[in-house]
mmCIF file of C-alpha atoms in Angstrom:
data_model
loop_
_atom_site.group_PDB
_atom_site.id
_atom_site.type_symbol
_atom_site.label_atom_id
_atom_site.label_comp_id
_atom_site.label_asym_id
_atom_site.label_seq_id
_atom_site.Cartn_x
_atom_site.Cartn_y
_atom_site.Cartn_z
ATOM 1 C CA UNK T 159 25.325 260.192 146.361
ATOM 2 C CA UNK T 160 28.903 259.244 146.071
ATOM 3 C CA UNK T 161 30.560 259.408 142.864
ATOM 4 C CA UNK T 162 31.803 255.836 143.156
ATOM 5 C CA UNK T 163 29.284 253.069 142.374
ATOM 6 C CA UNK T 164 30.548 249.801 143.676
ATOM 7 C CA UNK T 165 27.821 247.606 145.156
ATOM 8 C CA UNK T 166 24.251 246.637 144.404
ATOM 9 C CA UNK T 167 22.750 249.117 146.588
ATOM 10 C CA UNK T 168 24.471 252.156 145.204
ATOM 11 C CA UNK T 169 23.599 250.995 141.709
ATOM 12 C CA UNK T 170 20.015 250.581 142.522
ATOM 13 C CA UNK T 171 19.895 254.266 143.717
ATOM 14 C CA UNK T 172 21.244 255.236 140.348
ATOM 15 C CA UNK T 173 18.891 252.961 138.367
ATOM 16 C CA UNK T 174 15.848 254.309 140.453
ATOM 17 C CA UNK T 175 16.960 258.139 139.946
ATOM 18 C CA UNK T 176 14.813 258.815 137.090
ATOM 19 C CA UNK T 177 17.857 260.214 134.742
ATOM 20 C CA UNK T 178 16.835 259.882 131.309
ATOM 21 C CA UNK T 179 19.601 261.459 129.538
ATOM 22 C CA UNK T 180 23.324 260.811 130.172
ATOM 23 C CA UNK T 181 26.904 260.886 128.786
ATOM 24 C CA UNK T 182 28.654 257.645 128.610
ATOM 25 C CA UNK T 183 32.471 256.623 128.600
ATOM 26 C CA UNK T 184 33.687 252.984 128.794
ATOM 27 C CA UNK T 185 37.335 252.134 130.495
ATOM 28 C CA UNK T 186 38.295 248.708 129.144
ATOM 29 C CA UNK T 187 41.117 246.436 130.707
ATOM 30 C CA UNK T 188 43.657 248.074 128.396
ATOM 31 C CA UNK T 189 43.414 250.954 125.926
ATOM 32 C CA UNK T 190 45.684 249.237 123.452
ATOM 33 C CA UNK T 191 43.736 245.874 123.134
ATOM 34 C CA UNK T 192 41.250 245.753 120.195
ATOM 35 C CA UNK T 193 37.418 246.088 121.542
ATOM 36 C CA UNK T 194 36.514 242.676 120.179
ATOM 37 C CA UNK T 195 39.046 241.198 122.449
ATOM 38 C CA UNK T 196 38.972 243.637 125.525
ATOM 39 C CA UNK T 197 36.544 243.680 128.503
ATOM 40 C CA UNK T 198 35.234 246.621 130.619
ATOM 41 C CA UNK T 199 36.690 247.661 133.928
ATOM 42 C CA UNK T 200 34.569 250.807 134.646
ATOM 43 C CA UNK T 201 31.541 252.688 132.872
ATOM 44 C CA UNK T 202 31.534 256.554 133.519
ATOM 45 C CA UNK T 203 27.901 257.617 133.531
ATOM 46 C CA UNK T 204 26.976 261.284 133.579
ATOM 47 C CA UNK T 205 23.434 262.272 133.714
ATOM 48 C CA UNK T 206 22.923 265.480 132.149
ATOM 49 C CA UNK T 207 20.628 266.644 135.090
ATOM 50 C CA UNK T 208 23.162 265.596 137.744
ATOM 51 C CA UNK T 209 25.955 267.597 139.076
ATOM 52 C CA UNK T 210 28.464 264.969 138.668
ATOM 53 C CA UNK T 211 29.386 261.806 136.984
ATOM 54 C CA UNK T 212 29.144 258.291 138.429
ATOM 55 C CA UNK T 213 31.923 255.707 137.764
ATOM 56 C CA UNK T 214 30.094 252.173 137.872
ATOM 57 C CA UNK T 215 32.781 249.393 138.735
ATOM 58 C CA UNK T 216 32.489 246.277 136.576
ATOM 59 C CA UNK T 217 36.124 245.040 137.774
ATOM 60 C CA UNK T 218 38.601 246.707 139.558
ATOM 61 C CA UNK T 219 41.703 245.933 141.748
ATOM 62 C CA UNK T 220 40.460 248.766 144.050
ATOM 63 C CA UNK T 221 36.798 247.333 144.457
ATOM 64 C CA UNK T 222 35.669 243.898 145.833
ATOM 65 C CA UNK T 223 32.488 243.698 144.043
ATOM 66 C CA UNK T 224 31.697 243.252 140.303
ATOM 67 C CA UNK T 225 28.513 245.003 138.969
ATOM 68 C CA UNK T 226 28.665 243.431 135.419
ATOM 69 C CA UNK T 227 25.134 241.964 135.844
ATOM 70 C CA UNK T 228 23.415 245.167 136.811
ATOM 71 C CA UNK T 229 25.216 247.528 134.207
ATOM 72 C CA UNK T 230 22.831 246.377 131.328
ATOM 73 C CA UNK T 231 19.796 247.307 133.739
ATOM 74 C CA UNK T 232 21.221 250.599 134.353
ATOM 75 C CA UNK T 233 21.763 251.650 130.756
ATOM 76 C CA UNK T 234 18.324 250.523 129.814
ATOM 77 C CA UNK T 235 16.848 253.056 132.118
ATOM 78 C CA UNK T 236 18.101 255.900 129.646
ATOM 79 C CA UNK T 237 16.236 257.312 126.648
ATOM 80 C CA UNK T 238 19.535 258.551 125.112
ATOM 81 C CA UNK T 239 23.390 257.844 125.679
ATOM 82 C CA UNK T 240 25.583 260.388 124.205
ATOM 83 C CA UNK T 241 28.919 259.226 123.616
ATOM 84 C CA UNK T 242 32.314 260.056 122.429
ATOM 85 C CA UNK T 243 32.823 256.976 119.968
ATOM 86 C CA UNK T 244 29.720 254.862 119.259
ATOM 87 C CA UNK T 245 31.408 252.524 117.037
ATOM 88 C CA UNK T 246 33.714 251.515 119.977
ATOM 89 C CA UNK T 247 31.152 251.280 122.514
ATOM 90 C CA UNK T 248 28.857 249.353 120.585
ATOM 91 C CA UNK T 249 31.511 246.390 121.117
ATOM 92 C CA UNK T 250 31.013 246.666 124.738
ATOM 93 C CA UNK T 251 27.311 247.412 124.974
ATOM 94 C CA UNK T 252 25.132 247.111 121.627
ATOM 95 C CA UNK T 253 22.678 249.487 122.928
ATOM 96 C CA UNK T 254 20.294 251.191 120.509
ATOM 97 C CA UNK T 255 20.159 254.435 122.622
ATOM 98 C CA UNK T 256 23.815 255.235 121.727
ATOM 99 C CA UNK T 257 24.248 258.693 120.148
ATOM 100 C CA UNK T 258 27.834 259.754 118.899
ATOM 101 C CA UNK T 259 28.269 263.595 119.535
ATOM 102 C CA UNK T 260 31.739 263.533 117.787
ATOM 103 C CA UNK T 261 31.059 262.782 114.086
ATOM 104 C CA UNK T 262 33.051 264.366 111.387
ATOM 105 C CA UNK T 263 34.379 267.120 110.953
ATOM 106 C CA UNK T 264 34.955 266.682 114.716
ATOM 107 C CA UNK T 265 38.471 265.016 115.221
ATOM 108 C CA UNK T 266 38.540 264.953 118.956
ATOM 109 C CA UNK T 267 41.479 263.031 120.325
ATOM 110 C CA UNK T 268 40.886 261.378 123.766
ATOM 111 C CA UNK T 269 43.012 263.011 126.398
ATOM 112 C CA UNK T 270 45.021 261.013 129.218
ATOM 113 C CA UNK T 271 46.461 262.173 132.546
ATOM 114 C CA UNK T 272 49.977 262.090 133.796
ATOM 115 C CA UNK T 273 49.163 259.165 135.728
ATOM 116 C CA UNK T 274 47.849 257.232 132.747
ATOM 117 C CA UNK T 275 50.883 258.237 130.644
ATOM 118 C CA UNK T 276 53.108 256.949 133.454
ATOM 119 C CA UNK T 277 51.257 253.435 133.620
ATOM 120 C CA UNK T 278 51.493 252.890 129.932
ATOM 121 C CA UNK T 279 54.853 253.931 129.451
ATOM 122 C CA UNK T 280 56.151 251.255 132.243
ATOM 123 C CA UNK T 281 53.388 248.428 131.952
ATOM 124 C CA UNK T 282 51.630 248.835 128.447
ATOM 125 C CA UNK T 283 52.136 245.055 128.000
ATOM 126 C CA UNK T 284 49.692 244.615 130.993
ATOM 127 C CA UNK T 285 46.525 243.195 129.577
ATOM 128 C CA UNK T 286 44.743 244.342 132.689
ATOM 129 C CA UNK T 287 46.586 247.627 133.146
ATOM 130 C CA UNK T 288 43.505 249.893 133.600
ATOM 131 C CA UNK T 289 42.442 247.571 136.557
ATOM 132 C CA UNK T 290 45.511 248.860 138.723
ATOM 133 C CA UNK T 291 45.267 252.659 137.624
ATOM 134 C CA UNK T 292 43.480 254.295 140.543
ATOM 135 C CA UNK T 293 39.705 254.541 139.626
ATOM 136 C CA UNK T 294 39.848 258.504 140.882
ATOM 137 C CA UNK T 295 42.363 259.038 137.773
ATOM 138 C CA UNK T 296 40.000 257.284 135.219
ATOM 139 C CA UNK T 297 37.125 259.340 136.610
ATOM 140 C CA UNK T 298 39.145 262.497 136.303
ATOM 141 C CA UNK T 299 39.892 261.755 132.860
ATOM 142 C CA UNK T 300 36.075 261.017 132.227
ATOM 143 C CA UNK T 301 35.294 264.352 133.716
ATOM 144 C CA UNK T 302 37.616 266.026 131.337
ATOM 145 C CA UNK T 303 36.243 264.159 128.377
ATOM 146 C CA UNK T 304 32.558 265.245 129.364
ATOM 147 C CA UNK T 305 33.668 268.856 129.922
ATOM 148 C CA UNK T 306 35.219 268.986 126.640
ATOM 149 C CA UNK T 307 32.354 267.732 124.711
ATOM 150 C CA UNK T 308 29.119 268.601 126.550
ATOM 151 C CA UNK T 309 28.687 271.524 124.271
ATOM 152 C CA UNK T 310 28.134 269.225 121.249
ATOM 153 C CA UNK T 311 25.121 267.485 122.961
ATOM 154 C CA UNK T 312 22.961 270.780 122.479
ATOM 155 C CA UNK T 313 24.259 271.395 118.804
ATOM 156 C CA UNK T 314 21.331 271.054 116.182
ATOM 157 C CA UNK T 315 21.562 267.435 114.818
ATOM 158 C CA UNK T 316 21.874 267.658 111.049
ATOM 159 C CA UNK T 317 21.006 264.988 108.366
ATOM 160 C CA UNK T 318 24.662 263.613 108.592
ATOM 161 C CA UNK T 319 24.562 263.245 112.082
ATOM 162 C CA UNK T 320 21.593 260.892 111.744
ATOM 163 C CA UNK T 321 23.310 259.027 108.942
ATOM 164 C CA UNK T 322 26.661 258.564 110.902
ATOM 165 C CA UNK T 323 24.654 257.218 113.932
ATOM 166 C CA UNK T 324 22.266 255.082 112.177
ATOM 167 C CA UNK T 325 24.393 253.744 109.545
ATOM 168 C CA UNK T 326 28.020 254.610 109.586
ATOM 169 C CA UNK T 327 28.892 253.472 113.131
ATOM 170 C CA UNK T 328 26.675 250.453 112.681
ATOM 171 C CA UNK T 329 28.269 249.011 109.473
ATOM 172 C CA UNK T 330 32.011 249.650 110.588
ATOM 173 C CA UNK T 331 31.419 248.256 113.951
ATOM 174 C CA UNK T 332 30.055 245.064 112.331
ATOM 175 C CA UNK T 333 33.168 244.837 110.162
ATOM 176 C CA UNK T 334 35.253 245.119 112.917
ATOM 177 C CA UNK T 335 33.401 242.325 114.982
ATOM 178 C CA UNK T 336 33.919 239.812 112.167
ATOM 179 C CA UNK T 337 37.635 239.737 112.100
ATOM 180 C CA UNK T 338 39.570 237.797 109.623
ATOM 181 C CA UNK T 339 41.519 234.436 110.185
ATOM 182 C CA UNK T 340 44.999 234.314 109.741
ATOM 183 C CA UNK T 341 47.983 231.762 109.305
ATOM 184 C CA UNK T 342 49.974 232.555 112.655
ATOM 185 C CA UNK T 343 53.316 231.858 111.446
ATOM 186 C CA UNK T 344 53.074 233.575 108.159
ATOM 187 C CA UNK T 345 51.251 236.744 109.757
ATOM 188 C CA UNK T 346 53.865 237.070 112.543
ATOM 189 C CA UNK T 347 56.588 236.722 109.776
ATOM 190 C CA UNK T 348 55.393 239.915 108.138
ATOM 191 C CA UNK T 349 53.525 241.944 110.925
ATOM 192 C CA UNK T 350 53.547 241.235 114.693
ATOM 193 C CA UNK T 351 53.054 238.385 117.275
ATOM 194 C CA UNK T 352 49.351 237.628 118.036
ATOM 195 C CA UNK T 353 47.527 235.293 120.153
ATOM 196 C CA UNK T 354 44.677 233.423 118.498
ATOM 197 C CA UNK T 355 43.767 232.796 115.048
ATOM 198 C CA UNK T 356 41.866 235.803 114.349
ATOM 199 C CA UNK T 357 43.168 239.681 113.918
ATOM 200 C CA UNK T 358 40.776 242.582 113.778
ATOM 201 C CA UNK T 359 40.900 245.834 111.740
ATOM 202 C CA UNK T 360 40.027 249.171 113.443
ATOM 203 C CA UNK T 361 38.529 252.010 111.354
ATOM 204 C CA UNK T 362 38.941 255.756 112.136
ATOM 205 C CA UNK T 363 35.771 257.480 111.291
ATOM 206 C CA UNK T 364 36.613 260.737 112.254
ATOM 207 C CA UNK T 365 38.747 262.065 109.261
ATOM 208 C CA UNK T 366 38.639 265.550 107.663
ATOM 209 C CA UNK T 367 37.361 264.132 104.373
ATOM 210 C CA UNK T 368 35.142 261.676 105.984
ATOM 211 C CA UNK T 369 36.853 258.555 104.437
ATOM 212 C CA UNK T 370 37.645 256.097 106.981
ATOM 213 C CA UNK T 371 41.218 255.372 107.709
ATOM 214 C CA UNK T 372 42.075 251.933 108.902
ATOM 215 C CA UNK T 373 44.854 250.817 111.080
ATOM 216 C CA UNK T 374 45.483 248.553 114.249
ATOM 217 C CA UNK T 375 48.762 247.787 115.661
ATOM 218 C CA UNK T 376 50.525 249.671 112.649
ATOM 219 C CA UNK T 377 48.817 247.136 110.281
ATOM 220 C CA UNK T 378 46.648 249.026 107.429
ATOM 221 C CA UNK T 379 44.378 246.576 106.431
ATOM 222 C CA UNK T 380 43.055 248.755 103.934
ATOM 223 C CA UNK T 381 46.263 248.870 102.036
ATOM 224 C CA UNK T 382 48.088 245.540 102.262
ATOM 225 C CA UNK T 383 50.895 245.145 99.900
ATOM 226 C CA UNK T 384 50.119 243.116 96.953
ATOM 227 C CA UNK T 385 53.646 242.167 95.949
ATOM 228 C CA UNK T 386 55.483 241.003 98.773
ATOM 229 C CA UNK T 387 53.477 238.089 99.887
ATOM 230 C CA UNK T 388 52.101 239.207 103.134
ATOM 231 C CA UNK T 389 48.534 238.489 101.986
ATOM 232 C CA UNK T 390 49.029 234.929 102.404
ATOM 233 C CA UNK T 391 48.698 235.466 105.828
ATOM 234 C CA UNK T 392 44.916 235.755 105.581
ATOM 235 C CA UNK T 393 42.962 232.563 105.104
ATOM 236 C CA UNK T 394 39.222 231.776 105.384
ATOM 237 C CA UNK T 395 37.516 230.350 108.301
ATOM 238 C CA UNK T 396 35.015 228.664 106.074
ATOM 239 C CA UNK T 397 35.968 227.144 102.488
ATOM 240 C CA UNK T 398 37.147 230.250 100.463
ATOM 241 C CA UNK T 399 37.507 234.016 99.835
ATOM 242 C CA UNK T 400 35.588 235.695 97.130
ATOM 243 C CA UNK T 401 36.534 239.355 96.679
ATOM 244 C CA UNK T 402 34.153 241.729 94.725
ATOM 245 C CA UNK T 403 35.638 244.912 93.274
ATOM 246 C CA UNK T 404 33.560 247.577 92.043
ATOM 247 C CA UNK T 405 34.727 248.577 88.565
ATOM 248 C CA UNK T 406 35.896 252.266 87.765
ATOM 249 C CA UNK T 407 34.299 253.172 90.865
ATOM 250 C CA UNK T 408 35.302 256.940 91.005
ATOM 251 C CA UNK T 409 34.600 257.627 87.387
ATOM 252 C CA UNK T 410 31.188 256.169 87.877
ATOM 253 C CA UNK T 411 30.417 258.361 91.167
ATOM 254 C CA UNK T 412 31.667 261.400 89.160
ATOM 255 C CA UNK T 413 29.302 260.588 86.315
ATOM 256 C CA UNK T 414 26.408 260.485 88.713
ATOM 257 C CA UNK T 415 27.497 264.100 90.084
ATOM 258 C CA UNK T 416 27.230 265.472 86.658
ATOM 259 C CA UNK T 417 24.311 263.192 85.223
ATOM 260 C CA UNK T 418 26.540 261.376 82.696
ATOM 261 C CA UNK T 419 25.746 258.123 81.523
ATOM 262 C CA UNK T 420 28.360 255.690 80.236
ATOM 263 C CA UNK T 421 27.371 253.841 76.938
ATOM 264 C CA UNK T 422 29.384 250.976 78.067
ATOM 265 C CA UNK T 423 30.199 248.810 81.145
ATOM 266 C CA UNK T 424 33.654 248.748 80.731
ATOM 267 C CA UNK T 425 34.290 252.542 81.497
ATOM 268 C CA UNK T 426 38.265 252.375 81.141
ATOM 269 C CA UNK T 427 38.038 250.564 77.978
ATOM 270 C CA UNK T 428 35.708 253.302 76.852
ATOM 271 C CA UNK T 429 38.010 255.801 77.723
ATOM 272 C CA UNK T 430 41.233 254.004 76.484
ATOM 273 C CA UNK T 431 39.453 254.139 72.940
ATOM 274 C CA UNK T 432 38.976 257.969 73.324
ATOM 275 C CA UNK T 433 42.385 258.647 74.554
ATOM 276 C CA UNK T 434 44.027 255.950 72.080
ATOM 277 C CA UNK T 435 45.981 254.394 74.805
ATOM 278 C CA UNK T 436 46.088 250.860 76.571
ATOM 279 C CA UNK T 437 43.910 249.937 79.333
ATOM 280 C CA UNK T 438 46.248 250.409 82.283
ATOM 281 C CA UNK T 439 47.363 254.049 80.811
ATOM 282 C CA UNK T 440 43.688 255.075 80.347
ATOM 283 C CA UNK T 441 43.082 254.200 84.104
ATOM 284 C CA UNK T 442 46.026 256.217 85.019
ATOM 285 C CA UNK T 443 44.880 259.294 83.135
ATOM 286 C CA UNK T 444 41.300 259.186 84.122
ATOM 287 C CA UNK T 445 42.473 259.079 87.853
ATOM 288 C CA UNK T 446 44.844 262.019 87.397
ATOM 289 C CA UNK T 447 42.112 264.033 85.806
ATOM 290 C CA UNK T 448 39.654 263.436 88.451
ATOM 291 C CA UNK T 449 41.886 264.489 91.126
ATOM 292 C CA UNK T 450 44.258 266.720 89.759
ATOM 293 C CA UNK T 451 42.359 268.617 86.971
ATOM 294 C CA UNK T 452 41.576 267.944 83.320
ATOM 295 C CA UNK T 453 44.455 268.050 80.838
ATOM 296 C CA UNK T 454 44.002 270.525 78.044
ATOM 297 C CA UNK T 455 44.073 268.023 75.581
ATOM 298 C CA UNK T 456 41.051 265.923 76.777
ATOM 299 C CA UNK T 457 38.792 269.065 77.659
ATOM 300 C CA UNK T 458 36.966 268.357 74.477
ATOM 301 C CA UNK T 459 35.531 265.292 75.758
ATOM 302 C CA UNK T 460 31.742 265.430 76.875
ATOM 303 C CA UNK T 461 32.459 263.685 80.408
ATOM 304 C CA UNK T 462 35.265 266.110 81.135
ATOM 305 C CA UNK T 463 33.435 269.130 80.008
ATOM 306 C CA UNK T 464 30.888 267.984 82.721
ATOM 307 C CA UNK T 465 33.466 267.525 85.485
ATOM 308 C CA UNK T 466 34.927 271.021 84.768
ATOM 309 C CA UNK T 467 31.478 272.591 84.747
ATOM 310 C CA UNK T 468 30.510 270.788 88.061
ATOM 311 C CA UNK T 469 33.728 271.600 89.618
ATOM 312 C CA UNK T 470 33.438 275.405 89.005
ATOM 313 C CA UNK T 471 29.529 275.791 89.704
ATOM 314 C CA UNK T 472 30.467 273.720 93.087
ATOM 315 C CA UNK T 473 33.089 276.338 93.896
ATOM 316 C CA UNK T 474 30.911 279.344 93.062
ATOM 317 C CA UNK T 475 28.254 277.744 95.504
ATOM 318 C CA UNK T 476 30.778 277.098 98.175
ATOM 319 C CA UNK T 477 32.101 280.750 98.029
ATOM 320 C CA UNK T 478 28.216 282.143 97.924
ATOM 321 C CA UNK T 479 26.705 280.006 100.428
ATOM 322 C CA UNK T 480 29.591 279.052 102.754
ATOM 323 C CA UNK T 481 29.126 275.319 102.222
ATOM 324 C CA UNK T 482 28.143 272.569 100.011
ATOM 325 C CA UNK T 483 25.929 269.624 101.033
ATOM 326 C CA UNK T 484 26.973 266.259 99.709
ATOM 327 C CA UNK T 485 24.512 263.824 98.117
ATOM 328 C CA UNK T 486 23.487 260.731 99.909
ATOM 329 C CA UNK T 487 24.957 261.386 103.494
ATOM 330 C CA UNK T 488 23.893 265.081 103.821
ATOM 331 C CA UNK T 489 27.227 265.986 104.861
ATOM 332 C CA UNK T 490 28.202 269.695 104.669
ATOM 333 C CA UNK T 491 31.712 270.992 103.811
ATOM 334 C CA UNK T 492 31.878 274.562 105.467
ATOM 335 C CA UNK T 493 34.141 277.279 104.369
ATOM 336 C CA UNK T 494 35.051 278.537 107.734
ATOM 337 C CA UNK T 495 35.897 275.140 108.954
ATOM 338 C CA UNK T 496 38.200 274.303 105.993
ATOM 339 C CA UNK T 497 41.639 275.853 105.191
ATOM 340 C CA UNK T 498 43.591 276.038 101.740
ATOM 341 C CA UNK T 499 40.626 274.962 100.000
ATOM 342 C CA UNK T 500 40.431 275.151 96.044
ATOM 343 C CA UNK T 501 38.089 274.066 93.485
ATOM 344 C CA UNK T 502 39.744 270.830 92.637
ATOM 345 C CA UNK T 503 40.422 269.963 96.281
ATOM 346 C CA UNK T 504 36.672 270.482 97.203
ATOM 347 C CA UNK T 505 35.659 268.112 94.440
ATOM 348 C CA UNK T 506 38.262 265.597 95.527
ATOM 349 C CA UNK T 507 36.428 265.852 99.141
ATOM 350 C CA UNK T 508 32.970 265.520 97.752
ATOM 351 C CA UNK T 509 33.799 262.527 95.542
ATOM 352 C CA UNK T 510 35.567 260.661 98.547
ATOM 353 C CA UNK T 511 32.303 261.490 100.654
ATOM 354 C CA UNK T 512 30.190 260.056 97.865
ATOM 355 C CA UNK T 513 32.319 256.940 97.751
ATOM 356 C CA UNK T 514 32.250 256.568 101.540
ATOM 357 C CA UNK T 515 28.424 257.105 101.849
ATOM 358 C CA UNK T 516 27.618 254.702 98.863
ATOM 359 C CA UNK T 517 29.742 252.074 100.681
ATOM 360 C CA UNK T 518 28.011 252.750 103.685
ATOM 361 C CA UNK T 519 24.734 251.951 101.819
ATOM 362 C CA UNK T 520 26.003 248.901 100.279
ATOM 363 C CA UNK T 521 27.570 247.518 103.676
ATOM 364 C CA UNK T 522 24.248 247.844 105.282
ATOM 365 C CA UNK T 523 22.525 245.782 102.783
ATOM 366 C CA UNK T 524 25.141 243.237 102.736
ATOM 367 C CA UNK T 525 24.890 242.641 106.421
ATOM 368 C CA UNK T 526 21.176 242.517 106.359
ATOM 369 C CA UNK T 527 21.762 239.715 104.019
ATOM 370 C CA UNK T 528 24.502 237.902 105.838
ATOM 371 C CA UNK T 529 22.722 237.735 109.168
ATOM 372 C CA UNK T 530 22.382 234.432 110.625
ATOM 373 C CA UNK T 531 24.753 233.043 107.764
ATOM 374 C CA UNK T 532 28.244 231.482 108.348
ATOM 375 C CA UNK T 533 29.597 233.492 105.200
ATOM 376 C CA UNK T 534 31.108 236.966 106.503
ATOM 377 C CA UNK T 535 32.392 239.969 105.210
ATOM 378 C CA UNK T 536 35.690 240.430 106.728
ATOM 379 C CA UNK T 537 37.592 243.160 104.927
ATOM 380 C CA UNK T 538 36.320 246.418 103.174
ATOM 381 C CA UNK T 539 38.930 248.578 101.127
ATOM 382 C CA UNK T 540 37.229 251.367 99.464
ATOM 383 C CA UNK T 541 36.222 249.791 96.345
ATOM 384 C CA UNK T 542 36.861 246.234 97.445
ATOM 385 C CA UNK T 543 34.823 243.703 99.569
ATOM 386 C CA UNK T 544 36.256 240.495 100.839
ATOM 387 C CA UNK T 545 33.644 237.593 101.803
ATOM 388 C CA UNK T 546 34.547 234.546 103.607
ATOM 389 C CA UNK T 547 32.182 232.061 101.966
ATOM 390 C CA UNK T 548 30.986 228.955 103.251
ATOM 391 C CA UNK T 549 30.372 226.581 100.232
ATOM 392 C CA UNK T 550 26.948 225.420 101.307
ATOM 393 C CA UNK T 551 25.667 229.113 101.181
ATOM 394 C CA UNK T 552 27.190 229.788 97.558
ATOM 395 C CA UNK T 553 23.517 231.089 96.675
ATOM 396 C CA UNK T 554 23.807 234.214 98.653
ATOM 397 C CA UNK T 555 26.552 235.442 96.237
ATOM 398 C CA UNK T 556 23.675 236.341 93.788
ATOM 399 C CA UNK T 557 22.105 238.304 96.303
ATOM 400 C CA UNK T 558 25.334 240.099 97.190
ATOM 401 C CA UNK T 559 25.768 240.754 93.235
ATOM 402 C CA UNK T 560 22.338 242.014 93.095
ATOM 403 C CA UNK T 561 23.141 244.866 95.704
ATOM 404 C CA UNK T 562 25.574 246.233 93.181
ATOM 405 C CA UNK T 563 22.919 245.897 90.480
ATOM 406 C CA UNK T 564 20.642 247.915 92.820
ATOM 407 C CA UNK T 565 22.917 250.901 92.903
ATOM 408 C CA UNK T 566 24.027 250.418 89.232
ATOM 409 C CA UNK T 567 27.511 249.534 89.900
ATOM 410 C CA UNK T 568 29.565 247.447 87.805
ATOM 411 C CA UNK T 569 31.919 244.556 89.550
ATOM 412 C CA UNK T 570 34.703 241.988 89.010
ATOM 413 C CA UNK T 571 35.224 238.992 91.204
ATOM 414 C CA UNK T 572 38.156 236.873 92.121
ATOM 415 C CA UNK T 573 38.605 234.083 94.587
ATOM 416 C CA UNK T 574 41.206 232.017 96.206
ATOM 417 C CA UNK T 575 42.117 229.913 99.470
ATOM 418 C CA UNK T 576 44.227 232.837 100.819
ATOM 419 C CA UNK T 577 44.032 236.567 100.306
ATOM 420 C CA UNK T 578 46.934 236.446 97.899
ATOM 421 C CA UNK T 579 44.811 234.922 95.347
ATOM 422 C CA UNK T 580 47.658 232.862 94.019
ATOM 423 C CA UNK T 581 46.774 231.015 90.547
#
C-alpha cells in the first residue's frame, strides 16, 4: 500500500488492516495558530507493525479528496495511539486511546525541514500555509519525529507517566479549550491584533521542573502585569469574574512534606508574629527561606528545623539511591539526568512538583463540577484560579470552595467585572 492515503478505498484498506497500535502526528492548517482555532490538514499514522507510516489527507491543495468523515473511524480501530503531545492532539481528536510518550523530563522539540523553514519565513501569515507545503515534506517530517521517539514507546511506564496521561494532559487541555473573553480594543492596545472576542492560553508541560510554563503569541497569561492596566483587557462572557487564590500555598505544601501543622489558618500572620515584622515582610522572609535556605536567625523555629532536616535527608537519599520520588505525582528526579544539583535546588524542584500535581488534582475536581455548566474556569496561575461565573449558577461556588477544603487549603476570593478587579 502506498504511503499517501487520499481516497475512501485506500482509507478502507488501512481501516481493515488489523493494526492495533500506532504512532500519530497531526499536521494542522498552520503551526502558529492556536489548536482551538485551527483545523486538521493531514494525519500521520505509523502502525508499529508496519514498515512505514501513512499520511491520511483531510484537506490539502495537492489532493482532491477530503477524508475528514473517515478519519474518526480509522482512529477508533486502534487500541492505543502513541503521540508526541497528547494535550495538543486532544484539541483535534478527543480520543481516549492517545498516550503521550514524551512526558517530563523529555523536552523534545519538534523539528522542521528546510522547506518548512522557507515557507514559514516567507508566508507565516497564511492561515492555510501547511495546505500548500508539499505533502511529501510533511511526511518526511513525521517520519523523522517517529524515528526520534519510537524508542520511548517500549520504555517501562512509570507512575508519573500514568499521572501525566490520565490527569495532567487532560486538565490543561480543558483550560486551553475554554479561552477567555476580551475587550478587543483594550487587548490590542497592550498585546497584539486579534480576530474574534476570545483568546486562548497555551501551556508547555514539558519543563525540567514539571511546573508548566504559559505563553501564546508572546503573551504570558500566567504572569500578566498587575500594575499597567493590561488586565482590563479580559472580561467575563457571563456575568462576573471570581478569582480564588490559595493562601500561603508553598508554606502549606512544605508543611505537608515535613508533617508540620500550623496552629492558625493565616500562616503569614503566624510567621509575622514569630519574625516580629509586618505581614508583607513576613511573606517575603518565608519565601526567601523556602527557596534560598533558612536564615541563621530563624533556624530555631520548629517549622524551619523541619525544613532543614527534610532538605538534608532528601539530599542523602538522592545521593545514595540516585533518585527521589515526588509525592502525589510519583515523578522521579534522577541524579544522572540533572546537572548542578544541590540540596536546596532539589527541594525547590520537589516543592514545585508537589504544587503542580496538587493543582492537577484540584483542576480535575473542578472540571468534574463544572461539566455542563455555563460557568467556566478560564485562567490558572499556579496558586490562583479564575472563574467566569454565570450569576444563575452561584451555588456551584460552594462546591468549588469544598474542593479546597477537601485538600485542606485556605483560600481568599476577589471578584470584578474585568480582570483588573478595580474597586
